[in-house]
mmCIF file of C-alpha atoms and ligand atoms in Angstrom:
data_model
loop_
_atom_site.group_PDB
_atom_site.id
_atom_site.type_symbol
_atom_site.label_atom_id
_atom_site.label_comp_id
_atom_site.label_asym_id
_atom_site.label_seq_id
_atom_site.Cartn_x
_atom_site.Cartn_y
_atom_site.Cartn_z
ATOM 1 C CA UNK Q 1 54.967 66.176 24.351
ATOM 2 C CA UNK Q 2 54.552 64.349 21.045
ATOM 3 C CA UNK Q 3 50.907 64.201 20.077
ATOM 4 C CA UNK Q 4 51.204 62.457 16.723
ATOM 5 C CA UNK Q 5 54.044 60.160 15.768
ATOM 6 C CA UNK Q 6 54.255 58.709 12.264
ATOM 7 C CA UNK Q 7 57.161 56.292 11.778
ATOM 8 C CA UNK Q 8 58.267 54.792 8.491
ATOM 9 C CA UNK Q 9 54.855 54.261 6.968
ATOM 10 C CA UNK Q 10 54.342 52.754 3.540
ATOM 11 C CA UNK Q 11 51.035 52.981 1.661
ATOM 12 C CA UNK Q 12 49.735 51.476 -1.525
ATOM 13 C CA UNK Q 13 46.841 52.050 -3.893
ATOM 14 C CA UNK Q 14 46.445 48.530 -5.253
ATOM 15 C CA UNK Q 15 49.861 47.522 -6.548
ATOM 16 C CA UNK Q 16 51.108 51.088 -6.774
ATOM 17 C CA UNK Q 17 53.175 52.322 -3.836
ATOM 18 C CA UNK Q 18 52.384 55.911 -2.828
ATOM 19 C CA UNK Q 19 54.386 56.261 0.434
ATOM 20 C CA UNK Q 20 57.874 54.985 1.234
ATOM 21 C CA UNK Q 21 58.981 55.228 4.878
ATOM 22 C CA UNK Q 22 57.264 58.512 5.637
ATOM 23 C CA UNK Q 23 57.941 59.823 9.137
ATOM 24 C CA UNK Q 24 56.753 62.953 10.916
ATOM 25 C CA UNK Q 25 55.796 64.180 14.376
ATOM 26 C CA UNK Q 26 53.438 66.815 15.670
ATOM 27 C CA UNK Q 27 54.013 68.007 19.225
ATOM 28 C CA UNK Q 28 51.329 69.522 21.389
ATOM 29 C CA UNK Q 29 50.559 73.097 20.388
ATOM 30 C CA UNK Q 30 52.654 72.876 17.249
ATOM 31 C CA UNK Q 31 51.753 73.842 13.667
ATOM 32 C CA UNK Q 32 53.379 71.451 11.217
ATOM 33 C CA UNK Q 33 53.206 72.150 7.481
ATOM 34 C CA UNK Q 34 53.193 69.070 5.273
ATOM 35 C CA UNK Q 35 54.564 70.194 1.930
ATOM 36 C CA UNK Q 36 55.418 68.942 -1.533
ATOM 37 C CA UNK Q 37 54.327 69.332 -5.129
ATOM 38 C CA UNK Q 38 51.156 67.765 -6.543
ATOM 39 C CA UNK Q 39 50.939 64.010 -6.231
ATOM 40 C CA UNK Q 40 53.843 63.649 -3.769
ATOM 41 C CA UNK Q 41 51.792 61.903 -1.089
ATOM 42 C CA UNK Q 42 50.456 64.578 1.266
ATOM 43 C CA UNK Q 43 46.819 63.498 1.125
ATOM 44 C CA UNK Q 44 47.832 59.841 1.285
ATOM 45 C CA UNK Q 45 49.819 60.568 4.473
ATOM 46 C CA UNK Q 46 46.787 62.290 5.974
ATOM 47 C CA UNK Q 47 44.540 59.391 4.946
ATOM 48 C CA UNK Q 48 46.981 57.008 6.641
ATOM 49 C CA UNK Q 49 46.932 59.044 9.866
ATOM 50 C CA UNK Q 50 43.116 59.028 9.839
ATOM 51 C CA UNK Q 51 43.088 55.322 8.865
ATOM 52 C CA UNK Q 52 40.995 56.054 5.768
ATOM 53 C CA UNK Q 53 43.735 54.340 3.725
ATOM 54 C CA UNK Q 54 45.535 52.316 6.403
ATOM 55 C CA UNK Q 55 49.283 52.069 5.829
ATOM 56 C CA UNK Q 56 50.703 48.676 4.953
ATOM 57 C CA UNK Q 57 53.732 49.047 7.217
ATOM 58 C CA UNK Q 58 55.091 51.434 9.812
ATOM 59 C CA UNK Q 59 53.684 52.798 13.042
ATOM 60 C CA UNK Q 60 51.355 55.627 13.911
ATOM 61 C CA UNK Q 61 50.695 56.675 17.494
ATOM 62 C CA UNK Q 62 48.318 59.413 18.563
ATOM 63 C CA UNK Q 63 47.991 60.768 22.096
ATOM 64 C CA UNK Q 64 50.126 57.885 23.303
ATOM 65 C CA UNK Q 65 47.996 55.193 21.633
ATOM 66 C CA UNK Q 66 49.012 52.913 18.793
ATOM 67 C CA UNK Q 67 46.311 53.442 16.153
ATOM 68 C CA UNK Q 68 47.406 50.441 14.100
ATOM 69 C CA UNK Q 69 44.196 48.477 14.560
ATOM 70 C CA UNK Q 70 41.751 51.338 14.764
ATOM 71 C CA UNK Q 71 38.877 52.214 12.466
ATOM 72 C CA UNK Q 72 38.635 55.808 11.184
ATOM 73 C CA UNK Q 73 35.870 56.770 13.642
ATOM 74 C CA UNK Q 74 37.959 55.481 16.560
ATOM 75 C CA UNK Q 75 40.904 57.679 15.561
ATOM 76 C CA UNK Q 76 38.521 60.613 15.199
ATOM 77 C CA UNK Q 77 37.187 59.956 18.695
ATOM 78 C CA UNK Q 78 40.741 59.915 20.080
ATOM 79 C CA UNK Q 79 40.915 63.552 18.985
ATOM 80 C CA UNK Q 80 41.786 64.004 15.323
ATOM 81 C CA UNK Q 81 39.569 66.468 13.461
ATOM 82 C CA UNK Q 82 40.038 66.155 9.706
ATOM 83 C CA UNK Q 83 39.075 68.867 7.235
ATOM 84 C CA UNK Q 84 39.482 66.861 4.043
ATOM 85 C CA UNK Q 85 40.340 68.190 0.617
ATOM 86 C CA UNK Q 86 37.094 69.128 -1.080
ATOM 87 C CA UNK Q 87 35.253 69.837 2.234
ATOM 88 C CA UNK Q 88 32.425 67.598 3.389
ATOM 89 C CA UNK Q 89 29.266 68.870 5.038
ATOM 90 C CA UNK Q 90 25.748 67.505 5.139
ATOM 91 C CA UNK Q 91 24.156 69.448 2.249
ATOM 92 C CA UNK Q 92 20.585 69.094 3.472
ATOM 93 C CA UNK Q 93 21.243 70.239 7.026
ATOM 94 C CA UNK Q 94 21.474 73.868 8.025
ATOM 95 C CA UNK Q 95 24.754 75.423 9.092
ATOM 96 C CA UNK Q 96 23.738 75.150 12.737
ATOM 97 C CA UNK Q 97 22.577 71.527 12.379
ATOM 98 C CA UNK Q 98 25.858 70.610 10.693
ATOM 99 C CA UNK Q 99 27.847 72.023 13.605
ATOM 100 C CA UNK Q 100 25.588 70.518 16.261
ATOM 101 C CA UNK Q 101 25.799 67.086 14.621
ATOM 102 C CA UNK Q 102 29.582 67.134 15.107
ATOM 103 C CA UNK Q 103 29.642 68.636 18.614
ATOM 104 C CA UNK Q 104 31.504 67.084 21.517
ATOM 105 C CA UNK Q 105 32.160 68.797 24.845
ATOM 106 C CA UNK Q 106 34.942 71.356 25.072
ATOM 107 C CA UNK Q 107 35.937 74.923 24.275
ATOM 108 C CA UNK Q 108 34.521 74.805 20.740
ATOM 109 C CA UNK Q 109 30.762 75.179 20.755
ATOM 110 C CA UNK Q 110 28.264 76.648 18.328
ATOM 111 C CA UNK Q 111 28.885 80.029 19.976
ATOM 112 C CA UNK Q 112 32.691 79.926 19.834
ATOM 113 C CA UNK Q 113 32.873 78.670 16.226
ATOM 114 C CA UNK Q 114 30.454 81.440 15.282
ATOM 115 C CA UNK Q 115 32.855 83.955 16.829
ATOM 116 C CA UNK Q 116 35.674 82.492 14.763
ATOM 117 C CA UNK Q 117 33.566 82.569 11.573
ATOM 118 C CA UNK Q 118 30.957 85.352 11.831
ATOM 119 C CA UNK Q 119 29.809 84.587 8.261
ATOM 120 C CA UNK Q 120 28.537 81.237 9.500
ATOM 121 C CA UNK Q 121 26.574 82.898 12.290
ATOM 122 C CA UNK Q 122 24.846 85.079 9.674
ATOM 123 C CA UNK Q 123 23.902 81.953 7.735
ATOM 124 C CA UNK Q 124 23.002 79.702 10.624
ATOM 125 C CA UNK Q 125 19.605 78.678 9.231
ATOM 126 C CA UNK Q 126 20.752 78.260 5.642
ATOM 127 C CA UNK Q 127 21.129 74.788 4.098
ATOM 128 C CA UNK Q 128 24.808 73.883 3.692
ATOM 129 C CA UNK Q 129 24.179 73.104 -0.003
ATOM 130 C CA UNK Q 130 23.319 76.764 -0.634
ATOM 131 C CA UNK Q 131 26.553 78.153 0.846
ATOM 132 C CA UNK Q 132 29.386 79.428 -1.334
ATOM 133 C CA UNK Q 133 32.454 77.208 -1.663
ATOM 134 C CA UNK Q 134 34.333 79.352 0.834
ATOM 135 C CA UNK Q 135 31.508 79.269 3.350
ATOM 136 C CA UNK Q 136 31.314 75.492 2.996
ATOM 137 C CA UNK Q 137 35.030 75.343 3.743
ATOM 138 C CA UNK Q 138 34.481 77.450 6.859
ATOM 139 C CA UNK Q 139 31.684 75.098 7.855
ATOM 140 C CA UNK Q 140 33.950 72.083 7.328
ATOM 141 C CA UNK Q 141 36.525 73.677 9.657
ATOM 142 C CA UNK Q 142 33.811 74.619 12.153
ATOM 143 C CA UNK Q 143 32.543 71.026 12.169
ATOM 144 C CA UNK Q 144 36.023 69.663 12.785
ATOM 145 C CA UNK Q 145 36.557 72.164 15.614
ATOM 146 C CA UNK Q 146 33.191 71.341 17.166
ATOM 147 C CA UNK Q 147 34.521 67.848 17.865
ATOM 148 C CA UNK Q 148 37.114 69.593 20.072
ATOM 149 C CA UNK Q 149 40.025 67.727 18.515
ATOM 150 C CA UNK Q 150 43.479 67.537 20.063
ATOM 151 C CA UNK Q 151 44.805 67.806 16.498
ATOM 152 C CA UNK Q 152 43.118 69.432 13.528
ATOM 153 C CA UNK Q 153 44.264 68.440 10.050
ATOM 154 C CA UNK Q 154 43.635 70.912 7.236
ATOM 155 C CA UNK Q 155 44.130 69.522 3.727
ATOM 156 C CA UNK Q 156 44.214 72.384 1.192
ATOM 157 C CA UNK Q 157 41.654 74.409 3.125
ATOM 158 C CA UNK Q 158 42.121 77.545 1.014
ATOM 159 C CA UNK Q 159 42.400 75.884 -2.414
ATOM 160 C CA UNK Q 160 40.325 77.522 -5.134
ATOM 161 C CA UNK Q 161 38.646 80.087 -2.883
ATOM 162 C CA UNK Q 162 38.114 83.809 -3.391
ATOM 163 C CA UNK Q 163 40.922 85.949 -1.883
ATOM 164 C CA UNK Q 164 38.672 87.571 0.727
ATOM 165 C CA UNK Q 165 37.538 84.157 2.018
ATOM 166 C CA UNK Q 166 41.091 82.842 2.003
ATOM 167 C CA UNK Q 167 42.069 85.763 4.234
ATOM 168 C CA UNK Q 168 39.267 84.893 6.667
ATOM 169 C CA UNK Q 169 40.430 81.282 6.789
ATOM 170 C CA UNK Q 170 44.074 82.238 7.347
ATOM 171 C CA UNK Q 171 42.985 84.610 10.112
ATOM 172 C CA UNK Q 172 41.073 81.750 11.738
ATOM 173 C CA UNK Q 173 44.101 79.428 11.463
ATOM 174 C CA UNK Q 174 46.261 82.094 13.121
ATOM 175 C CA UNK Q 175 43.732 82.412 15.934
ATOM 176 C CA UNK Q 176 43.799 78.639 16.424
ATOM 177 C CA UNK Q 177 47.594 78.664 16.568
ATOM 178 C CA UNK Q 178 47.570 81.507 19.111
ATOM 179 C CA UNK Q 179 45.163 79.499 21.242
ATOM 180 C CA UNK Q 180 47.599 76.575 21.277
ATOM 181 C CA UNK Q 181 45.690 74.277 18.922
ATOM 182 C CA UNK Q 182 47.895 71.566 17.389
ATOM 183 C CA UNK Q 183 47.608 71.711 13.599
ATOM 184 C CA UNK Q 184 48.841 69.623 10.679
ATOM 185 C CA UNK Q 185 48.320 71.660 7.542
ATOM 186 C CA UNK Q 186 48.741 71.219 3.794
ATOM 187 C CA UNK Q 187 48.523 74.371 1.689
ATOM 188 C CA UNK Q 188 50.156 75.713 -1.441
ATOM 189 C CA UNK Q 189 50.225 79.378 -0.348
ATOM 190 C CA UNK Q 190 53.705 79.458 1.149
ATOM 191 C CA UNK Q 191 53.511 83.193 1.904
ATOM 192 C CA UNK Q 192 50.697 82.483 4.375
ATOM 193 C CA UNK Q 193 51.794 79.033 5.473
ATOM 194 C CA UNK Q 194 55.445 79.619 6.375
ATOM 195 C CA UNK Q 195 54.887 82.450 8.891
ATOM 196 C CA UNK Q 196 52.549 80.303 10.974
ATOM 197 C CA UNK Q 197 54.385 76.966 10.678
ATOM 198 C CA UNK Q 198 56.620 75.894 13.555
ATOM 199 C CA UNK Q 199 58.069 73.123 11.416
ATOM 200 C CA UNK Q 200 57.855 71.904 7.834
ATOM 201 C CA UNK Q 201 57.996 68.370 6.478
ATOM 202 C CA UNK Q 202 58.550 68.007 2.742
ATOM 203 C CA UNK Q 203 57.486 64.991 0.698
ATOM 204 C CA UNK Q 204 58.945 64.086 -2.685
ATOM 205 C CA UNK Q 205 57.600 61.050 -4.542
ATOM 206 C CA UNK Q 206 56.192 59.554 -1.358
ATOM 207 C CA UNK Q 207 59.345 60.048 0.736
ATOM 208 C CA UNK Q 208 60.137 62.510 3.513
ATOM 209 C CA UNK Q 209 63.069 64.377 1.999
ATOM 210 C CA UNK Q 210 63.378 67.424 4.243
ATOM 211 C CA UNK Q 211 62.153 68.617 7.595
ATOM 212 C CA UNK Q 212 63.018 71.607 9.680
ATOM 213 C CA UNK Q 213 61.994 75.085 10.708
ATOM 214 C CA UNK Q 214 60.477 77.316 8.026
ATOM 215 C CA UNK Q 215 63.392 79.780 8.291
ATOM 216 C CA UNK Q 216 65.683 76.992 7.085
ATOM 217 C CA UNK Q 217 63.533 76.275 4.038
ATOM 218 C CA UNK Q 218 65.840 78.202 1.748
ATOM 219 C CA UNK Q 219 65.528 78.980 -1.946
ATOM 220 C CA UNK Q 220 67.435 75.833 -2.891
ATOM 221 C CA UNK Q 221 65.093 73.518 -0.966
ATOM 222 C CA UNK Q 222 62.068 75.397 -2.270
ATOM 223 C CA UNK Q 223 63.263 75.077 -5.841
ATOM 224 C CA UNK Q 224 64.219 71.404 -5.537
ATOM 225 C CA UNK Q 225 61.158 70.132 -3.747
ATOM 226 C CA UNK Q 226 58.415 72.694 -4.037
ATOM 227 C CA UNK Q 227 58.954 74.027 -7.541
ATOM 228 C CA UNK Q 228 59.036 77.613 -6.293
HETATM 229 P P1 ATP N 1 47.876 66.959 -4.380
HETATM 230 O O1 ATP N 1 48.607 68.194 -3.924
HETATM 231 O O2 ATP N 1 47.738 66.922 -5.872
HETATM 232 O O3 ATP N 1 46.622 66.690 -3.644
HETATM 233 P P2 ATP N 1 49.295 64.943 -2.800
HETATM 234 O O4 ATP N 1 50.689 65.300 -2.441
HETATM 235 O O5 ATP N 1 48.242 65.078 -1.776
HETATM 236 O O6 ATP N 1 48.901 65.737 -4.113
HETATM 237 P P3 ATP N 1 48.408 62.225 -3.062
HETATM 238 O O7 ATP N 1 47.011 62.593 -3.416
HETATM 239 O O8 ATP N 1 48.685 61.690 -1.732
HETATM 240 O O9 ATP N 1 49.370 63.460 -3.328
HETATM 241 O O10 ATP N 1 48.930 61.199 -4.168
HETATM 242 C C1 ATP N 1 50.136 60.456 -4.035
HETATM 243 C C2 ATP N 1 50.246 59.453 -5.179
HETATM 244 O O11 ATP N 1 49.235 58.464 -5.045
HETATM 245 C C3 ATP N 1 50.054 60.061 -6.557
HETATM 246 O O12 ATP N 1 50.938 59.409 -7.435
HETATM 247 C C4 ATP N 1 48.620 59.734 -6.901
HETATM 248 O O13 ATP N 1 48.453 59.633 -8.283
HETATM 249 C C5 ATP N 1 48.409 58.412 -6.209
HETATM 250 N N1 ATP N 1 47.005 58.240 -5.777
HETATM 251 C C6 ATP N 1 46.312 59.064 -4.974
HETATM 252 N N2 ATP N 1 45.053 58.614 -4.772
HETATM 253 C C7 ATP N 1 44.967 57.451 -5.474
HETATM 254 C C8 ATP N 1 43.930 56.482 -5.680
HETATM 255 N N3 ATP N 1 42.734 56.616 -5.103
HETATM 256 N N4 ATP N 1 44.211 55.429 -6.477
HETATM 257 C C9 ATP N 1 45.415 55.288 -7.058
HETATM 258 N N5 ATP N 1 46.431 56.150 -6.894
HETATM 259 C C10 ATP N 1 46.214 57.219 -6.119
#
């Protein structure tokens, strides 16, 4: 079943058009990689889905509902958990308070997110502001999971982090996939991303220019659209 349906959306920043007829779907239990070089519109697409920058035209439906008139918190409540670029936590709350503040009923609780990220369990009483960048990223993911989203969106979740932390985050993403979590993910590390993606959608200058299974993302497509 289609969980998220994005059809022909256009988005603007002032007079400047950032998205032109972008379309993509995420089915239940699927991992979809949203790809493209810097500035091609990935974050803008995510912001449109979350209604943080509402699209000017096109249609977005989530869990069978048209989100066209919704506010960002209403889309979140429908079941979209966003881990934005640059991770956002409450700096003056502890790790545990941050997770509890986000919690909604479901599989993901303080206990289960701590199993996914044991480093967070070790730091449960530490203020979020004092965590390393990688630990803050884990906390951002833990907070999104604690809302028990139908879809989690990860925007550059491993960007700029130490290799050992990146490995922990990739391991967590693989666990989520194995548990059937629907995921829309943006990441530049193709060697990690492609093995877990069920499908890829490539953006070029604000347009969807390619979509398909990762096996079909051959050297030519990678060179043309991803600069690999
Ligand atoms: P990156 O990988 O660098 O994050 P991206 O694919 O996520 O890139 P977007 O951030 O969506 O790309 O940017 C798409 C286009 O919109 C770019 O041309 C960018 O300069 C422009 N843009 C993004 N945010 C704004 C903004 N707040 N105001 C004006 N233009 C913006």
